Coordinates of C-alpha atoms in Angstrom, one line a residue:
M1 CA -8.3 6.1 -15.3
A2 CA -5.3 8.4 -15.7
L3 CA -5.9 12.1 -15.4
T4 CA -6.2 14.1 -18.6
A5 CA -3.8 17.0 -19.5
T6 CA -6.6 19.4 -18.7
Q7 CA -7.1 17.9 -15.2
I8 CA -3.4 17.9 -14.5
A9 CA -3.2 21.6 -15.5
E10 CA -6.2 22.4 -13.3
Q11 CA -4.7 20.6 -10.3
K12 CA -1.4 22.3 -10.9
K13 CA -3.2 25.7 -10.9
Q14 CA -4.9 24.8 -7.6
V15 CA -1.6 23.9 -6.0
E16 CA 0.0 27.1 -7.2
E17 CA -2.9 29.1 -5.7
L18 CA -2.6 27.3 -2.4
I19 CA 1.1 27.8 -2.0
A20 CA 1.1 31.4 -3.5
G21 CA 3.0 33.8 -1.3
P22 CA 6.5 35.0 -0.6
D23 CA 8.9 33.0 -2.8
Q24 CA 11.1 31.9 0.1
L25 CA 13.0 28.7 0.6
G26 CA 12.0 27.3 4.0
F27 CA 13.8 24.5 5.7
A28 CA 11.8 21.7 4.1
K29 CA 11.9 23.1 0.6
A30 CA 15.6 23.7 0.9
L31 CA 16.1 19.9 1.5
F32 CA 14.9 19.3 -2.1
Y33 CA 17.9 21.3 -3.3
G34 CA 20.3 19.4 -1.0
R35 CA 20.5 22.5 1.3
V36 CA 20.2 22.9 5.0
R37 CA 18.7 26.2 6.2
E38 CA 20.5 26.0 9.5
D39 CA 19.2 29.4 10.7
L40 CA 15.6 28.1 10.8
L41 CA 16.1 25.2 13.2
F42 CA 19.2 26.0 15.1
P43 CA 19.5 26.8 17.9
Y44 CA 16.6 24.7 19.3
P45 CA 13.6 27.0 20.1
A46 CA 13.7 27.0 23.9
L47 CA 11.2 29.3 25.6
P48 CA 12.5 32.3 27.6
P49 CA 12.4 31.7 31.4
D50 CA 9.2 33.7 32.0
Q51 CA 7.3 32.0 29.2
Q52 CA 8.6 28.6 30.2
H53 CA 7.4 29.2 33.8
A54 CA 3.9 30.2 32.6
A55 CA 3.7 27.2 30.3
D56 CA 4.9 24.8 33.1
E57 CA 2.4 26.3 35.5
A58 CA -0.5 26.0 33.0
A59 CA 0.5 22.4 32.1
A60 CA 0.7 21.5 35.8
R61 CA -2.8 22.9 36.4
V62 CA -4.2 21.0 33.4
R63 CA -2.5 17.8 34.4
D64 CA -4.0 18.1 37.9
Y65 CA -7.4 18.9 36.6
A66 CA -7.3 16.0 34.1
D67 CA -6.3 13.5 36.8
R68 CA -9.1 14.7 39.1
H69 CA -11.9 15.5 36.7
I70 CA -11.5 14.1 33.2
D71 CA -12.6 10.5 33.4
H72 CA -11.4 9.2 30.0
M73 CA -12.9 5.8 30.4
K74 CA -16.4 7.3 31.2
I75 CA -16.1 9.8 28.3
D76 CA -15.4 6.9 25.9
R77 CA -18.1 4.7 27.4
E78 CA -20.8 7.4 27.4
A79 CA -19.6 9.0 24.1
Q80 CA -19.7 12.5 25.6
I81 CA -17.5 15.0 27.3
P82 CA -19.5 16.3 30.3
D83 CA -20.5 19.9 30.3
E84 CA -18.7 20.5 33.6
V85 CA -15.5 19.4 32.0
V86 CA -16.0 21.9 29.2
R87 CA -16.7 24.6 31.8
G88 CA -13.6 23.6 33.8
L89 CA -11.4 23.8 30.7
G90 CA -12.8 27.2 30.1
D91 CA -12.1 28.3 33.7
L92 CA -8.5 27.1 33.3
G93 CA -8.1 29.2 30.1
V94 CA -7.5 26.1 27.9
L95 CA -10.2 27.1 25.4
G96 CA -8.5 30.4 24.6
M97 CA -4.9 30.0 25.4
T98 CA -3.5 31.8 22.4
A99 CA -6.1 34.6 22.3
P100 CA -4.9 38.0 23.5
P101 CA -5.7 39.0 27.1
A102 CA -7.9 41.8 25.8
F103 CA -10.4 39.0 24.8
G104 CA -9.9 37.0 28.0
G105 CA -7.1 34.7 26.7
L106 CA -3.8 33.8 28.1
G107 CA -1.8 35.3 25.3
F108 CA 0.3 32.1 24.9
N109 CA 2.4 31.5 21.9
Q110 CA 2.2 28.3 20.0
R111 CA 5.0 26.5 21.9
Q112 CA 3.3 27.3 25.2
Y113 CA 0.0 26.2 23.9
L114 CA 1.3 22.9 22.7
K115 CA 2.8 22.1 26.1
V116 CA -0.7 22.0 27.4
M117 CA -2.1 20.0 24.4
E118 CA 0.6 17.4 25.0
I119 CA -0.9 16.8 28.5
L120 CA -4.4 16.4 27.1
G121 CA -3.2 14.2 24.3
G122 CA -1.6 11.8 26.8
H123 CA -4.7 11.7 29.1
C124 CA -7.8 11.7 26.8
S125 CA -7.8 11.9 23.1
S126 CA -11.4 12.9 22.9
T127 CA -10.8 15.9 25.0
A128 CA -7.6 16.8 23.1
V129 CA -9.5 16.6 19.8
F130 CA -12.4 18.7 21.2
V131 CA -10.0 21.4 22.2
N132 CA -8.2 21.3 18.9
A133 CA -11.5 21.7 17.0
H134 CA -12.6 24.6 19.2
H135 CA -9.2 26.4 19.5
S136 CA -6.6 25.3 17.0
I137 CA -8.9 25.3 13.9
G138 CA -12.0 26.9 15.3
I139 CA -11.3 30.3 16.9
R140 CA -7.9 30.3 15.3
A141 CA -9.5 31.4 12.1
L142 CA -11.0 34.4 13.8
L143 CA -7.7 35.3 15.5
L144 CA -5.9 35.2 12.2
F145 CA -8.4 36.5 9.7
G146 CA -11.2 38.1 11.6
T147 CA -12.0 41.8 11.4
K148 CA -11.9 43.8 14.6
E149 CA -15.7 43.8 14.7
Q150 CA -15.9 40.0 14.2
Q151 CA -13.3 39.4 16.9
E152 CA -15.1 41.7 19.4
K153 CA -18.4 40.1 18.7
W154 CA -17.5 36.4 19.1
L155 CA -14.0 36.0 20.7
P156 CA -14.9 36.9 24.4
D157 CA -17.5 34.1 24.7
L158 CA -15.5 31.6 22.7
V159 CA -12.3 32.2 24.7
A160 CA -14.2 31.8 28.0
G161 CA -15.9 28.6 26.8
R162 CA -19.4 30.1 27.1
K163 CA -19.7 29.4 23.4
L164 CA -18.0 26.7 21.3
A165 CA -16.5 26.9 17.8
A166 CA -16.2 24.5 14.9
F167 CA -14.5 24.4 11.5
A168 CA -16.7 23.1 8.8
L169 CA -14.8 22.0 5.6
T170 CA -15.6 18.3 5.0
E171 CA -18.5 17.3 2.9
E172 CA -19.4 14.4 0.6
Q173 CA -16.9 15.4 -2.1
A174 CA -14.4 17.4 -0.1
G175 CA -12.1 16.2 2.6
S176 CA -8.4 15.9 2.0
D177 CA -9.3 17.4 -1.4
A178 CA -10.1 20.7 0.2
G179 CA -10.6 22.5 -3.1
N180 CA -13.5 20.3 -4.1
V181 CA -16.0 22.0 -1.8
Q182 CA -19.5 21.9 -3.4
T183 CA -21.5 23.9 -0.9
K184 CA -22.5 27.1 -2.8
A185 CA -22.9 30.7 -1.7
E186 CA -24.7 33.2 -4.0
L187 CA -24.6 36.9 -3.4
T188 CA -28.1 38.4 -3.0
P189 CA -29.2 41.0 -5.6
D190 CA -28.8 43.8 -3.2
G191 CA -25.3 42.6 -2.2
S192 CA -26.1 42.5 1.5
A193 CA -25.7 38.8 2.1
Y194 CA -24.9 35.4 0.7
I195 CA -27.4 32.5 0.3
L196 CA -25.7 29.2 1.2
N197 CA -26.9 25.8 0.0
G198 CA -25.2 22.5 0.7
G199 CA -24.0 20.5 3.7
K200 CA -21.1 19.3 5.8
R201 CA -20.3 16.1 7.5
Y202 CA -17.8 14.6 10.0
I203 CA -17.5 18.1 11.7
T204 CA -16.1 17.9 15.2
N205 CA -18.3 20.1 17.5
G206 CA -20.5 20.7 14.4
G207 CA -23.8 20.0 16.0
I208 CA -23.0 21.7 19.3
A209 CA -21.0 24.8 18.2
D210 CA -22.3 28.3 18.5
V211 CA -20.0 29.7 15.8
L212 CA -18.8 27.8 12.8
T213 CA -16.3 28.6 10.1
V214 CA -18.0 27.3 7.0
M215 CA -16.3 26.9 3.6
A216 CA -18.5 27.5 0.5
R217 CA -18.0 28.2 -3.2
T218 CA -18.7 31.7 -4.5
P219 CA -18.8 32.8 -8.1
A220 CA -15.7 34.5 -9.5
A221 CA -15.4 37.3 -12.0
D222 CA -14.0 35.0 -14.7
G223 CA -16.9 32.7 -14.5
S224 CA -15.3 30.1 -12.3
S225 CA -15.9 29.8 -8.6
K226 CA -13.6 30.1 -5.5
V227 CA -13.9 28.9 -2.0
T228 CA -14.8 31.6 0.6
A229 CA -14.9 31.3 4.4
F230 CA -18.1 32.3 6.3
L231 CA -18.8 32.7 10.0
V232 CA -22.1 30.9 10.6
T233 CA -24.3 30.6 13.7
P234 CA -27.0 27.9 14.2
D235 CA -29.7 30.5 14.7
L236 CA -29.6 31.4 11.0
R237 CA -32.7 30.3 9.1
G238 CA -31.9 27.3 7.0
F239 CA -29.2 25.9 9.3
E240 CA -30.1 22.3 10.2
V241 CA -28.3 19.8 12.3
L242 CA -29.0 16.4 10.8
E243 CA -26.8 14.5 13.3
T244 CA -25.3 15.8 16.5
R245 CA -23.2 12.9 17.7
A246 CA -22.4 10.3 15.1
E247 CA -21.3 6.9 16.5
K248 CA -17.8 6.1 15.6
C249 CA -14.8 3.9 16.3
G250 CA -12.6 6.1 18.5
I251 CA -12.5 9.6 20.0
R252 CA -16.1 8.8 21.0
G253 CA -16.4 11.7 23.4
T254 CA -16.3 14.2 20.6
A255 CA -19.6 15.4 19.0
T256 CA -19.1 14.7 15.3
G257 CA -21.9 16.4 13.4
K258 CA -23.7 16.4 10.1
L259 CA -25.1 19.7 8.9
K260 CA -27.4 20.9 6.1
F261 CA -27.8 24.5 4.7
T262 CA -31.0 25.3 2.8
D263 CA -31.2 28.9 1.4
M264 CA -29.4 30.0 4.5
R265 CA -28.9 33.8 4.5
V266 CA -25.5 34.8 5.8
P267 CA -24.7 38.6 6.1
K268 CA -21.8 39.7 4.0
E269 CA -20.2 41.0 7.3
N270 CA -19.7 37.4 8.2
V271 CA -17.3 36.7 5.3
L272 CA -14.0 35.7 7.0
G273 CA -11.0 37.0 5.2
S274 CA -11.4 37.9 1.5
V275 CA -14.0 36.6 -0.9
G276 CA -12.5 33.7 -2.9
K277 CA -9.6 33.2 -0.4
G278 CA -11.2 30.6 1.7
L279 CA -8.7 27.9 0.9
K280 CA -6.0 30.1 2.2
V281 CA -7.9 30.5 5.4
A282 CA -8.5 26.7 5.6
L283 CA -5.0 25.6 4.9
T284 CA -3.4 28.2 7.2
V285 CA -5.7 27.2 10.0
L286 CA -4.9 23.5 9.4
D287 CA -1.2 24.2 9.7
F288 CA -1.9 25.2 13.3
G289 CA -4.1 22.2 13.8
R290 CA -1.4 19.9 12.5
T291 CA 1.1 21.1 15.1
T292 CA -1.5 20.2 17.7
F293 CA -1.6 16.7 16.2
G294 CA 2.2 16.6 16.9
A295 CA 1.8 17.7 20.5
S296 CA -1.2 15.3 21.2
C297 CA 0.6 12.4 19.6
T298 CA 3.7 13.2 21.7
G299 CA 1.6 13.0 24.8
H300 CA 0.0 9.8 23.7
A301 CA 3.4 8.2 22.8
K302 CA 4.8 9.2 26.2
A303 CA 1.8 7.5 27.9
C304 CA 2.5 4.4 25.9
V305 CA 6.2 4.4 27.0
K306 CA 5.3 4.8 30.6
A307 CA 2.7 2.1 30.5
M308 CA 5.0 -0.4 28.7
V309 CA 7.8 0.2 31.2
K310 CA 5.7 -0.2 34.3
H311 CA 3.9 -3.3 33.1
S312 CA 7.0 -5.0 31.7
K313 CA 8.8 -4.6 35.0
S314 CA 6.0 -6.1 37.0
R315 CA 4.7 -8.8 34.7
V316 CA 6.7 -12.1 35.1
Q317 CA 6.7 -14.8 32.5
F318 CA 9.1 -17.7 32.1
Q319 CA 10.6 -16.8 35.5
Q320 CA 11.6 -13.3 34.5
P321 CA 10.0 -9.9 34.0
L322 CA 8.9 -9.0 30.5
A323 CA 11.4 -6.1 30.7
E324 CA 14.2 -8.6 30.4
F325 CA 13.2 -9.8 27.0
E326 CA 14.9 -8.0 24.1
M327 CA 11.8 -8.0 21.9
V328 CA 10.0 -6.1 24.6
Q329 CA 13.0 -3.8 25.0
K330 CA 12.9 -3.1 21.3
K331 CA 9.3 -1.9 21.5
I332 CA 10.1 0.4 24.4
A333 CA 13.2 1.8 22.7
F334 CA 11.3 2.5 19.4
A335 CA 8.5 4.3 21.3
A336 CA 10.9 6.3 23.4
A337 CA 13.0 7.3 20.4
H338 CA 10.1 8.4 18.3
A339 CA 8.4 10.2 21.2
F340 CA 11.7 12.2 21.6
A341 CA 11.5 13.0 17.9
M342 CA 7.9 13.9 17.9
E343 CA 8.5 16.4 20.7
A344 CA 11.5 17.9 18.8
A345 CA 9.7 18.3 15.5
T346 CA 6.6 19.8 17.3
A347 CA 8.7 22.4 19.0
E348 CA 10.5 23.3 15.8
C349 CA 7.3 23.8 13.9
A350 CA 5.9 25.8 16.7
G351 CA 9.1 27.8 16.7
L352 CA 8.7 28.6 13.0
I353 CA 5.1 29.9 13.7
D354 CA 6.2 31.9 16.7
G355 CA 9.2 33.3 14.9
G356 CA 7.0 34.8 12.2
S357 CA 8.0 32.5 9.4
D358 CA 6.1 33.1 6.2
D359 CA 6.3 29.5 5.0
Y360 CA 5.8 26.4 7.2
M361 CA 3.1 24.6 5.3
V362 CA 5.4 21.7 4.3
E363 CA 7.0 21.4 7.7
T364 CA 3.6 21.1 9.5
A365 CA 2.5 18.5 7.0
M366 CA 5.7 16.6 7.7
L367 CA 5.1 16.8 11.4
K368 CA 1.5 15.6 11.1
V369 CA 2.5 12.6 8.9
F370 CA 5.5 11.7 11.1
A371 CA 3.7 11.9 14.5
T372 CA 0.5 10.1 13.5
E373 CA 2.2 7.4 11.4
H374 CA 4.6 6.5 14.2
L375 CA 2.1 6.7 17.0
W376 CA 0.1 3.9 15.4
P377 CA 2.9 1.2 15.8
I378 CA 3.7 2.5 19.2
V379 CA 0.1 1.9 20.4
N380 CA 0.1 -1.5 18.6
D381 CA 3.3 -2.4 20.4
T382 CA 1.8 -1.3 23.7
I383 CA -1.1 -3.7 23.2
Q384 CA 1.4 -6.5 22.4
V385 CA 3.4 -5.9 25.6
F386 CA 0.2 -6.1 27.7
G387 CA -1.1 -9.1 25.8
G388 CA -4.7 -10.3 26.3
K389 CA -5.2 -7.8 29.1
A390 CA -5.1 -4.9 26.6
Y391 CA -7.9 -6.3 24.6
F392 CA -10.5 -5.8 27.2
S393 CA -12.5 -2.6 27.7
D394 CA -11.9 -2.3 31.4
Q395 CA -8.4 -1.2 30.4
P396 CA -7.6 1.9 28.4
Y397 CA -5.3 0.3 25.8
E398 CA -7.9 -0.9 23.3
R399 CA -9.3 2.6 23.4
W400 CA -5.9 4.0 22.7
M401 CA -5.8 2.0 19.5
R402 CA -9.3 3.1 18.5
D403 CA -8.5 6.8 19.3
A404 CA -5.1 6.7 17.4
R405 CA -6.5 5.4 14.2
I406 CA -8.2 8.6 13.1
N407 CA -5.0 10.5 13.3
T408 CA -3.6 9.4 10.0
I409 CA -7.0 10.4 8.4
G410 CA -8.0 13.7 10.0
E411 CA -6.9 17.1 8.9
G412 CA -5.4 15.7 5.7
A413 CA -5.0 12.0 5.1
N414 CA -1.4 11.0 5.3
D415 CA -1.3 9.6 1.7
V416 CA -2.5 12.9 0.4
L417 CA -0.1 14.8 2.6
K418 CA 2.8 12.7 1.3
A419 CA 1.9 13.5 -2.2
F420 CA 1.6 17.2 -1.3
I421 CA 5.0 17.2 0.4
A422 CA 6.7 15.5 -2.6
V423 CA 5.0 17.6 -5.3
V424 CA 5.4 21.0 -3.5
G425 CA 9.0 20.2 -2.5
C426 CA 9.9 19.1 -6.0
R427 CA 8.0 22.0 -7.7
A428 CA 10.8 24.6 -7.7
P429 CA 13.6 22.2 -8.6
G430 CA 11.4 20.7 -11.3
E431 CA 10.5 24.1 -12.8
Y432 CA 14.2 25.0 -12.8
L433 CA 15.2 21.9 -14.6
K434 CA 12.3 22.3 -17.1
G435 CA 13.6 25.7 -17.9
L436 CA 17.0 24.2 -18.6
R437 CA 15.5 21.6 -20.9
D438 CA 13.5 24.3 -22.7
D439 CA 16.7 26.3 -23.1
V440 CA 18.4 23.3 -24.7
M441 CA 15.5 22.7 -27.0
G442 CA 15.6 26.4 -28.0
G443 CA 19.3 26.3 -28.7
R444 CA 20.2 28.5 -25.7
W445 CA 22.1 25.8 -23.8
S446 CA 24.4 23.0 -24.8
I447 CA 23.8 19.4 -23.9
G448 CA 27.1 19.4 -22.0
K449 CA 25.9 22.4 -19.9
L450 CA 22.6 20.7 -19.1
G451 CA 24.6 17.6 -18.0
A452 CA 26.6 19.8 -15.7
A453 CA 23.4 21.3 -14.3
L454 CA 22.1 17.8 -13.5
G455 CA 25.4 16.7 -11.9
V456 CA 26.2 14.3 -14.8
G457 CA 30.0 14.2 -15.0
A458 CA 30.4 17.6 -13.3
K459 CA 29.6 19.5 -10.2
L460 CA 26.0 20.6 -9.6
V461 CA 25.4 24.3 -10.4
T462 CA 23.1 26.7 -8.6
P463 CA 20.4 26.6 -7.2
W464 CA 21.8 23.3 -5.9
A465 CA 24.6 23.4 -3.4
A466 CA 28.0 22.5 -4.8
H467 CA 29.3 21.4 -1.4
T468 CA 28.0 19.3 1.4
P469 CA 25.7 21.5 3.6
H470 CA 26.5 22.2 7.2
V471 CA 24.4 20.9 10.1
P472 CA 25.6 23.2 13.0
A473 CA 25.8 20.8 16.0
S474 CA 28.1 22.3 18.6
H475 CA 28.5 19.4 20.9
P476 CA 31.3 16.9 20.0
E477 CA 29.0 14.0 20.7
L478 CA 26.9 15.0 17.7
F479 CA 29.6 15.8 15.1
D480 CA 29.4 12.4 13.3
E481 CA 25.6 12.3 13.2
A482 CA 25.5 15.9 11.9
R483 CA 28.0 15.2 9.2
H484 CA 26.1 12.0 8.2
L485 CA 22.8 13.9 8.0
A486 CA 24.4 16.7 5.9
K487 CA 25.7 14.1 3.4
M488 CA 22.2 12.5 3.2
V489 CA 20.7 15.9 2.5
K490 CA 23.1 16.6 -0.3
H491 CA 22.5 13.1 -1.7
F492 CA 18.7 13.8 -1.6
G493 CA 19.2 17.0 -3.6
T494 CA 21.4 15.4 -6.2
T495 CA 19.2 12.4 -6.6
L496 CA 16.0 14.2 -7.4
P497 CA 17.1 15.6 -10.8
H498 CA 17.8 12.0 -12.0
V499 CA 14.3 10.9 -10.7
F500 CA 12.8 13.7 -12.8
M501 CA 14.8 12.6 -15.8
R502 CA 13.7 9.0 -15.6
L503 CA 10.1 10.1 -15.5
K504 CA 10.7 12.3 -18.5
D505 CA 7.8 14.8 -18.1
E506 CA 5.7 16.6 -15.6
A507 CA 2.5 14.6 -16.2
A508 CA 4.3 11.3 -15.4
F509 CA 5.8 12.8 -12.2
V510 CA 2.4 14.2 -11.0
Q511 CA 0.9 10.7 -11.1
A512 CA 4.0 8.7 -9.8
E513 CA 2.5 8.3 -6.4
L514 CA 4.8 5.5 -5.2
I515 CA 7.7 7.7 -6.1
H516 CA 6.1 10.6 -4.2
E517 CA 5.8 8.3 -1.1
R518 CA 9.5 7.5 -1.1
I519 CA 10.5 11.1 -1.7
A520 CA 8.2 12.3 1.1
D521 CA 9.4 9.6 3.5
I522 CA 13.0 10.6 2.9
A523 CA 12.3 14.3 3.3
I524 CA 10.2 13.8 6.5
D525 CA 13.0 11.7 8.1
L526 CA 15.6 14.3 7.1
F527 CA 13.6 17.1 8.6
V528 CA 12.8 15.3 11.8
S529 CA 16.4 14.2 12.1
A530 CA 17.5 17.8 11.9
C531 CA 15.0 18.7 14.6
V532 CA 16.4 15.8 16.8
I533 CA 20.0 17.0 16.4
A534 CA 19.0 20.5 17.3
R535 CA 17.2 19.2 20.4
L536 CA 20.1 17.0 21.4
D537 CA 22.5 19.9 20.9
H538 CA 20.3 21.9 23.3
L539 CA 20.1 19.2 25.9
L540 CA 23.8 18.2 25.8
G541 CA 24.9 21.8 26.0
K542 CA 22.9 22.6 29.1
P543 CA 25.1 23.3 32.2
A544 CA 25.2 20.7 34.9
S545 CA 22.5 21.1 37.6
N546 CA 23.6 22.8 40.8
G547 CA 21.4 20.5 42.8
H548 CA 18.4 22.9 43.0
A549 CA 16.9 22.2 39.5
A550 CA 13.6 20.6 39.1
A551 CA 13.4 16.8 38.6
P552 CA 14.8 15.9 35.1
D553 CA 12.4 15.1 32.4
P554 CA 12.6 11.3 31.9
F555 CA 11.7 11.7 28.2
A556 CA 14.5 14.2 27.5
D557 CA 16.8 11.2 27.1
A558 CA 19.8 11.7 24.8
A559 CA 20.2 8.0 24.2
A560 CA 16.7 7.9 22.8
G561 CA 17.5 10.8 20.5
H562 CA 20.6 9.0 19.2
Y563 CA 18.7 5.8 18.7
F564 CA 16.1 7.7 16.7
L565 CA 18.8 9.0 14.3
K566 CA 20.0 5.4 13.7
C567 CA 16.4 4.3 12.9
A568 CA 15.8 7.3 10.6
F569 CA 19.1 7.0 8.8
R570 CA 18.4 3.3 8.1
R571 CA 14.9 4.1 6.8
I572 CA 16.3 6.9 4.5
D573 CA 18.8 4.4 3.0
E574 CA 16.0 2.0 2.3
R575 CA 14.0 4.7 0.5
F576 CA 16.9 5.8 -1.5
A577 CA 17.4 2.2 -2.7
G578 CA 13.7 2.0 -3.5
L579 CA 14.0 5.0 -5.9
E580 CA 16.4 3.0 -8.0
H581 CA 15.2 -0.6 -7.5
N582 CA 11.6 -1.4 -6.8
D583 CA 8.7 -3.6 -7.8
D584 CA 6.2 -0.7 -8.4
A585 CA 5.2 -2.0 -11.9
D586 CA 4.3 -5.5 -10.4
C587 CA 2.5 -3.8 -7.5
V588 CA 0.3 -1.7 -9.8
A589 CA -0.3 -4.6 -12.2
V590 CA -1.6 -6.9 -9.4
A591 CA -3.8 -4.1 -8.1
R592 CA -5.3 -3.4 -11.5
G593 CA -5.9 -7.0 -12.1
M594 CA -7.8 -7.3 -8.9
L595 CA -9.7 -4.1 -9.6
G596 CA -10.9 -5.7 -12.9
K597 CA -12.5 -8.7 -11.1
W598 CA -15.4 -7.0 -9.3

């Protein structure tokens, strides 16, 4: 059933609340105007030598520890990360990497932290998800929004790993729809506490955590209700763990809990951030978690590349190694190219965070969708290269498939994030065009001037760029690709007004999900392509080694980056064609016909 006008207005209000803040045009949003904010991605965000050295040392320590102590096969088989592994990660500083040294942390920035998460993602997905839940979305909320008293009370133990954290948003009616939280929090008559009633499910670390960030709905002055974040501990009366370790398909080592709150009294001092601003807390924290997805998927993709290469060179069929077959080479090339791109986009999103950007919500959503959506075929191709051997549980490959499947669902389902990317990206251009239309209807503009604004028979006027934007590649090897990307960005910006015109009104656009998907896919590949060109420019511009440099990174392969651009440009062309010519009406008709049969 289609949404009513009231429902659409309410959803629009929620989106506006979520994205409220400085009215700035970030890199992703600028794409929807056909612009390139080159200052935000170029030059590529390389770490200063001292920070790079610290990150490399930490990554080496974690890699060595993982190889010697994290038995990923046993963790999956026994569905539990051993306590000694958790203690070991705490001793290494992994559980509080970005916390300030004053609280026992390493004081890492996001780029340094993600170098370590890439290692864990390539070794054991369960361990990577556990750390993500504890650090990226668990204690991160305390670091960003906690008061001095809250931080002093909980951070030292959480950073050291003596206590564990969890982030409790998901419940029966709230998951990707974060605003639909039903757990209620009522202020006590004396104003000293809140009484929480409700429950949470699918919470990583939920049944074993010592401190949980819980989202609950509090009454607002206008009679409505808003989501507020609370710091909750399991010793509070009314806190109940219904299930500590739910059995599941993949990431089996994580403790996925189900919780119930019955008249649970939470002191008002435990409100995290401001009352009624819980969604801001949740979505800000999830932005950090989504960059961790990018790093973990990068590590997993690299593990797949390495496994395919080694196996295909040793496995002989039809009197030649598998590596000689072009269809195997195609799989390896796709994986290498997209691992290169994942790493580039992860670094750029982390750079936006470290650089103090006020707006990176769309970019992190793009990263999460891109990395998780392309890891899945890479894992599938790995299994295909290994053949029947990969299907058996004495090998890690079937586990890789089970572990990778949650990625497109967790921390915002990709379908929902694609709609979010499209709607948020199109919001400002759409509002501008709506203003032009209203001016015409009010007699303040002529039809001819509106046509000029839409690029019909005339050059596009502001806020759209009149000229092709600039992608600032400095290396000659990238000039053609940079120009081609710039032309595609301009084409994207000048195409969207015509998409809006065909849909006629806002209500039609809000519900045009197949259009959203194509718009988001184009925007994602444009963003990631810009990240890849920035990384290639950085790599190609490095001075030649003097013979004393460390061994080169086999995944920092320029040919893989160039090949990614060819793949991405081809996908973008296909999505542009789909905006004009598609079978959406037939697709929807068939689905509705089937929906009516049962």
